[in-house]
mmCIF file of C-alpha atoms and ligand atoms in Angstrom:
data_model
loop_
_atom_site.group_PDB
_atom_site.id
_atom_site.type_symbol
_atom_site.label_atom_id
_atom_site.label_comp_id
_atom_site.label_asym_id
_atom_site.label_seq_id
_atom_site.Cartn_x
_atom_site.Cartn_y
_atom_site.Cartn_z
ATOM 1 C CA HIS L 29 136.665 94.703 123.806
ATOM 2 C CA ASN L 30 135.270 91.203 124.221
ATOM 3 C CA ILE L 31 136.148 89.391 127.454
ATOM 4 C CA VAL L 32 135.999 85.592 127.652
ATOM 5 C CA ILE L 33 136.022 84.107 131.161
ATOM 6 C CA LEU L 34 137.122 80.529 131.882
ATOM 7 C CA ILE L 35 135.761 78.788 134.993
ATOM 8 C CA SER L 36 135.760 75.323 136.549
ATOM 9 C CA GLY L 37 133.395 75.638 139.502
ATOM 10 C CA THR L 38 131.469 78.197 141.542
ATOM 11 C CA GLY L 39 132.504 81.061 139.313
ATOM 12 C CA SER L 40 132.132 83.679 142.048
ATOM 13 C CA ASN L 41 134.957 85.701 140.474
ATOM 14 C CA MET L 42 133.229 85.486 137.082
ATOM 15 C CA ALA L 43 129.978 86.631 138.697
ATOM 16 C CA ALA L 44 131.710 89.571 140.367
ATOM 17 C CA ILE L 45 133.196 90.593 137.014
ATOM 18 C CA VAL L 46 129.826 90.339 135.223
ATOM 19 C CA GLN L 47 128.150 92.399 137.939
ATOM 20 C CA ALA L 48 130.924 95.024 137.884
ATOM 21 C CA ALA L 49 130.604 95.277 134.098
ATOM 22 C CA GLU L 50 126.863 95.938 134.472
ATOM 23 C CA ARG L 51 127.137 98.272 137.465
ATOM 24 C CA GLU L 52 130.064 100.290 136.055
ATOM 25 C CA ARG L 53 128.701 100.269 132.481
ATOM 26 C CA TRP L 54 131.881 98.827 130.934
ATOM 27 C CA HIS L 55 130.127 98.725 127.575
ATOM 28 C CA GLU L 56 130.433 102.509 127.570
ATOM 29 C CA GLN L 57 133.834 102.819 129.262
ATOM 30 C CA PRO L 58 136.251 101.084 128.437
ATOM 31 C CA GLY L 59 133.903 99.665 125.763
ATOM 32 C CA ALA L 60 134.080 96.104 127.062
ATOM 33 C CA ARG L 61 131.649 93.264 127.600
ATOM 34 C CA VAL L 62 131.752 89.697 128.894
ATOM 35 C CA ALA L 63 131.124 87.843 125.623
ATOM 36 C CA ALA L 64 131.321 84.243 126.882
ATOM 37 C CA VAL L 65 131.872 82.011 129.877
ATOM 38 C CA ILE L 66 133.550 78.676 129.139
ATOM 39 C CA SER L 67 134.023 75.820 131.605
ATOM 40 C CA ASN L 68 135.967 72.569 131.518
ATOM 41 C CA ARG L 69 133.283 71.035 133.746
ATOM 42 C CA ALA L 70 129.638 70.603 132.799
ATOM 43 C CA ASP L 71 128.629 70.854 136.468
ATOM 44 C CA ALA L 72 130.223 74.264 137.049
ATOM 45 C CA GLN L 73 127.635 76.291 138.968
ATOM 46 C CA GLY L 74 128.829 79.488 137.294
ATOM 47 C CA LEU L 75 127.370 78.361 133.962
ATOM 48 C CA ALA L 76 123.806 78.848 135.246
ATOM 49 C CA PHE L 77 124.659 82.381 136.407
ATOM 50 C CA ALA L 78 126.024 83.268 132.964
ATOM 51 C CA ARG L 79 123.105 81.707 131.113
ATOM 52 C CA GLU L 80 120.601 83.635 133.267
ATOM 53 C CA ARG L 81 122.295 86.811 132.060
ATOM 54 C CA GLY L 82 122.157 85.835 128.436
ATOM 55 C CA ILE L 83 125.928 85.398 128.235
ATOM 56 C CA ALA L 84 127.110 82.737 125.776
ATOM 57 C CA THR L 85 128.387 79.633 127.539
ATOM 58 C CA ALA L 86 130.288 76.556 126.455
ATOM 59 C CA VAL L 87 131.587 73.419 128.139
ATOM 60 C CA LEU L 88 134.708 71.592 127.047
ATOM 61 C CA GLU L 89 135.551 68.553 129.137
ATOM 62 C CA HIS L 90 139.139 67.321 128.925
ATOM 63 C CA GLY L 91 138.082 63.679 129.058
ATOM 64 C CA GLY L 92 137.570 63.569 125.330
ATOM 65 C CA PHE L 93 141.113 64.612 124.413
ATOM 66 C CA ALA L 94 144.229 62.494 124.128
ATOM 67 C CA THR L 95 146.654 65.311 124.910
ATOM 68 C CA ARG L 96 146.716 68.628 126.724
ATOM 69 C CA GLU L 97 147.627 70.300 123.461
ATOM 70 C CA ALA L 98 144.561 68.833 121.691
ATOM 71 C CA PHE L 99 142.292 70.078 124.472
ATOM 72 C CA ASP L 100 143.921 73.507 124.447
ATOM 73 C CA ALA L 101 143.589 73.775 120.659
ATOM 74 C CA GLU L 102 139.847 73.102 120.863
ATOM 75 C CA LEU L 103 139.526 75.501 123.791
ATOM 76 C CA ALA L 104 141.289 78.208 121.778
ATOM 77 C CA ALA L 105 138.909 77.611 118.854
ATOM 78 C CA LEU L 106 135.918 78.121 121.182
ATOM 79 C CA ILE L 107 137.483 81.242 122.693
ATOM 80 C CA ASP L 108 138.421 82.755 119.330
ATOM 81 C CA ARG L 109 134.800 82.668 118.173
ATOM 82 C CA HIS L 110 134.481 85.752 120.400
ATOM 83 C CA ALA L 111 137.644 87.495 119.165
ATOM 84 C CA PRO L 112 138.631 88.314 122.766
ATOM 85 C CA ALA L 113 140.621 91.343 123.781
ATOM 86 C CA LEU L 114 141.104 89.555 127.108
ATOM 87 C CA VAL L 115 140.882 85.964 128.349
ATOM 88 C CA VAL L 116 140.226 85.804 132.093
ATOM 89 C CA LEU L 117 140.969 82.655 134.137
ATOM 90 C CA ALA L 118 138.653 82.709 137.148
ATOM 91 C CA GLY L 119 138.867 79.586 139.252
ATOM 92 C CA PHE L 120 139.917 77.705 136.123
ATOM 93 C CA MET L 121 141.621 74.641 137.483
ATOM 94 C CA ARG L 122 143.657 73.395 134.534
ATOM 95 C CA ILE L 123 147.288 73.801 133.617
ATOM 96 C CA LEU L 124 147.470 75.466 130.200
ATOM 97 C CA SER L 125 150.022 74.403 127.595
ATOM 98 C CA ALA L 126 152.831 76.704 126.520
ATOM 99 C CA GLY L 127 151.228 76.978 123.068
ATOM 100 C CA PHE L 128 147.950 78.196 124.531
ATOM 101 C CA VAL L 129 149.707 80.721 126.794
ATOM 102 C CA ALA L 130 151.769 81.985 123.837
ATOM 103 C CA ARG L 131 148.602 82.428 121.743
ATOM 104 C CA TYR L 132 147.090 84.774 124.307
ATOM 105 C CA ALA L 133 150.274 86.383 125.592
ATOM 106 C CA GLY L 134 149.562 89.843 126.966
ATOM 107 C CA ARG L 135 145.798 89.263 127.076
ATOM 108 C CA LEU L 136 145.558 86.336 129.512
ATOM 109 C CA LEU L 137 144.938 87.001 133.228
ATOM 110 C CA ASN L 138 144.621 84.777 136.278
ATOM 111 C CA ILE L 139 143.763 85.341 139.906
ATOM 112 C CA HIS L 140 145.710 83.435 142.519
ATOM 113 C CA PRO L 141 144.720 83.337 146.225
ATOM 114 C CA SER L 142 148.056 84.440 147.688
ATOM 115 C CA LEU L 143 150.391 87.413 147.681
ATOM 116 C CA LEU L 144 152.598 86.193 144.821
ATOM 117 C CA PRO L 145 155.419 85.397 144.560
ATOM 118 C CA ALA L 146 154.691 83.760 147.915
ATOM 119 C CA PHE L 147 152.729 80.495 147.917
ATOM 120 C CA THR L 148 152.402 79.545 144.263
ATOM 121 C CA GLY L 149 150.435 76.308 143.759
ATOM 122 C CA LEU L 150 147.632 74.902 145.882
ATOM 123 C CA HIS L 151 146.452 75.111 149.533
ATOM 124 C CA THR L 152 147.731 78.659 149.776
ATOM 125 C CA HIS L 153 145.677 79.627 152.845
ATOM 126 C CA GLN L 154 146.728 76.679 155.008
ATOM 127 C CA ARG L 155 150.353 77.231 154.000
ATOM 128 C CA ALA L 156 150.219 80.918 154.955
ATOM 129 C CA ILE L 157 148.689 80.030 158.348
ATOM 130 C CA ASP L 158 151.236 77.259 158.925
ATOM 131 C CA ALA L 159 154.069 79.648 158.073
ATOM 132 C CA GLY L 160 152.839 82.087 160.739
ATOM 133 C CA CYS L 161 152.135 84.857 158.212
ATOM 134 C CA ARG L 162 150.370 87.937 159.555
ATOM 135 C CA PHE L 163 148.915 88.791 156.154
ATOM 136 C CA ALA L 164 147.531 86.946 153.137
ATOM 137 C CA GLY L 165 145.800 88.096 149.987
ATOM 138 C CA CYS L 166 145.261 87.598 146.282
ATOM 139 C CA THR L 167 147.072 88.483 143.095
ATOM 140 C CA VAL L 168 145.897 89.153 139.547
ATOM 141 C CA HIS L 169 148.748 88.449 137.143
ATOM 142 C CA GLN L 170 149.482 88.033 133.448
ATOM 143 C CA VAL L 171 149.699 84.311 132.708
ATOM 144 C CA THR L 172 153.029 82.962 131.476
ATOM 145 C CA ALA L 173 154.206 79.415 130.821
ATOM 146 C CA GLU L 174 155.388 79.061 134.432
ATOM 147 C CA LEU L 175 152.503 78.301 136.818
ATOM 148 C CA ASP L 176 151.384 81.212 139.016
ATOM 149 C CA VAL L 177 154.261 83.393 137.855
ATOM 150 C CA GLY L 178 153.893 86.420 135.627
ATOM 151 C CA PRO L 179 153.750 90.208 135.733
ATOM 152 C CA ILE L 180 151.561 91.289 138.637
ATOM 153 C CA VAL L 181 148.610 93.504 137.703
ATOM 154 C CA GLU L 182 146.835 93.975 141.080
ATOM 155 C CA GLN L 183 146.968 92.659 144.625
ATOM 156 C CA ALA L 184 144.863 92.937 147.758
ATOM 157 C CA VAL L 185 145.971 92.098 151.295
ATOM 158 C CA VAL L 186 143.967 90.813 154.248
ATOM 159 C CA PRO L 187 145.026 90.173 157.850
ATOM 160 C CA ILE L 188 145.362 86.624 159.160
ATOM 161 C CA LEU L 189 143.498 86.687 162.465
ATOM 162 C CA ALA L 190 143.986 84.590 165.575
ATOM 163 C CA GLY L 191 141.723 81.574 165.262
ATOM 164 C CA ASP L 192 141.688 81.668 161.477
ATOM 165 C CA ASP L 193 141.603 78.372 159.677
ATOM 166 C CA ALA L 194 141.927 77.847 155.917
ATOM 167 C CA ALA L 195 138.170 78.298 155.426
ATOM 168 C CA THR L 196 137.842 81.603 157.305
ATOM 169 C CA LEU L 197 140.935 82.987 155.612
ATOM 170 C CA ALA L 198 139.775 81.788 152.173
ATOM 171 C CA ALA L 199 136.465 83.601 152.642
ATOM 172 C CA ARG L 200 138.218 86.841 153.611
ATOM 173 C CA VAL L 201 140.555 86.582 150.595
ATOM 174 C CA LEU L 202 137.734 85.663 148.214
ATOM 175 C CA SER L 203 135.791 88.810 149.108
ATOM 176 C CA GLN L 204 138.862 90.818 148.121
ATOM 177 C CA GLU L 205 139.251 88.833 144.886
ATOM 178 C CA HIS L 206 135.794 90.028 143.878
ATOM 179 C CA LEU L 207 136.954 93.643 144.239
ATOM 180 C CA VAL L 208 140.420 93.266 142.763
ATOM 181 C CA TYR L 209 139.663 91.313 139.587
ATOM 182 C CA PRO L 210 137.228 93.812 138.020
ATOM 183 C CA ARG L 211 139.657 96.647 138.838
ATOM 184 C CA ALA L 212 142.544 94.756 137.229
ATOM 185 C CA ILE L 213 140.512 94.048 134.078
ATOM 186 C CA VAL L 214 139.529 97.684 133.607
ATOM 187 C CA ARG L 215 143.133 98.709 134.084
ATOM 188 C CA VAL L 216 144.436 96.212 131.508
ATOM 189 C CA LEU L 217 141.716 97.047 128.959
ATOM 190 C CA SER L 218 142.184 100.784 129.424
ATOM 191 C CA LYS L 219 145.841 100.347 128.486
ATOM 192 C CA GLN L 220 145.165 98.258 125.361
HETATM 193 C C1 LIG P 3 139.246 81.053 144.441
HETATM 194 O O1 LIG P 3 139.921 80.716 145.629
HETATM 195 C C2 LIG P 3 140.204 81.742 143.521
HETATM 196 O O2 LIG P 3 141.247 82.366 144.236
HETATM 197 C C3 LIG P 3 140.771 80.646 142.700
HETATM 198 O O3 LIG P 3 139.701 79.746 142.503
HETATM 199 C C4 LIG P 3 138.876 79.778 143.690
HETATM 200 C C5 LIG P 3 137.414 79.706 143.326
HETATM 201 O O4 LIG P 3 137.097 80.827 142.548
HETATM 202 N N1 LIG P 3 141.282 81.165 141.475
HETATM 203 P P1 LIG P 3 135.605 81.030 141.926
HETATM 204 O O5 LIG P 3 134.648 81.167 143.093
HETATM 205 O O6 LIG P 3 135.278 79.775 141.120
HETATM 206 O O7 LIG P 3 135.698 82.266 141.105
#
């Protein structure tokens, strides 16, 4: 099973997945490997991490495309070079067209920093704090045409502590993301 990971920035989730794959020997069980890391930004720090590990990387910047569909078509062409069993969005900050989502239906995952269905969209941590929530967390879900909605694969919950601000909560959630995403991927690939 080839996994292609899409990033836009730090790529800490991508790094956690790569390290889990090495540590847990995914190439043996479930017979999976991270085949490529693709970013829509040339300055994504995660690209250096992937390159250091000999993982194929590519950059596709949306500036050169007239429409979302044209960008997505080129992105799909890059992805399909690796014949992926799974496409993993990890801090990938672009809205994907319905055509792209349909192409990878059932093998397209995303991680969102809230306990979906609560707090779809952006600024999830500040919104949870402002709402007086006692808990926050992250969700790995199958990607559908509707943003941040789709069958939930895995979740993790963290407490919101007195004195938390968006940054301290984000850090607590992010550490859980790094545990939850690899687990979700193994589960999905073991079912395929
Ligand atoms: C994280 O908050 C994650 O929840 C969201 O993108 C942010 C950055 O992720 N999907 P990463 O460090 O680039 O993996």
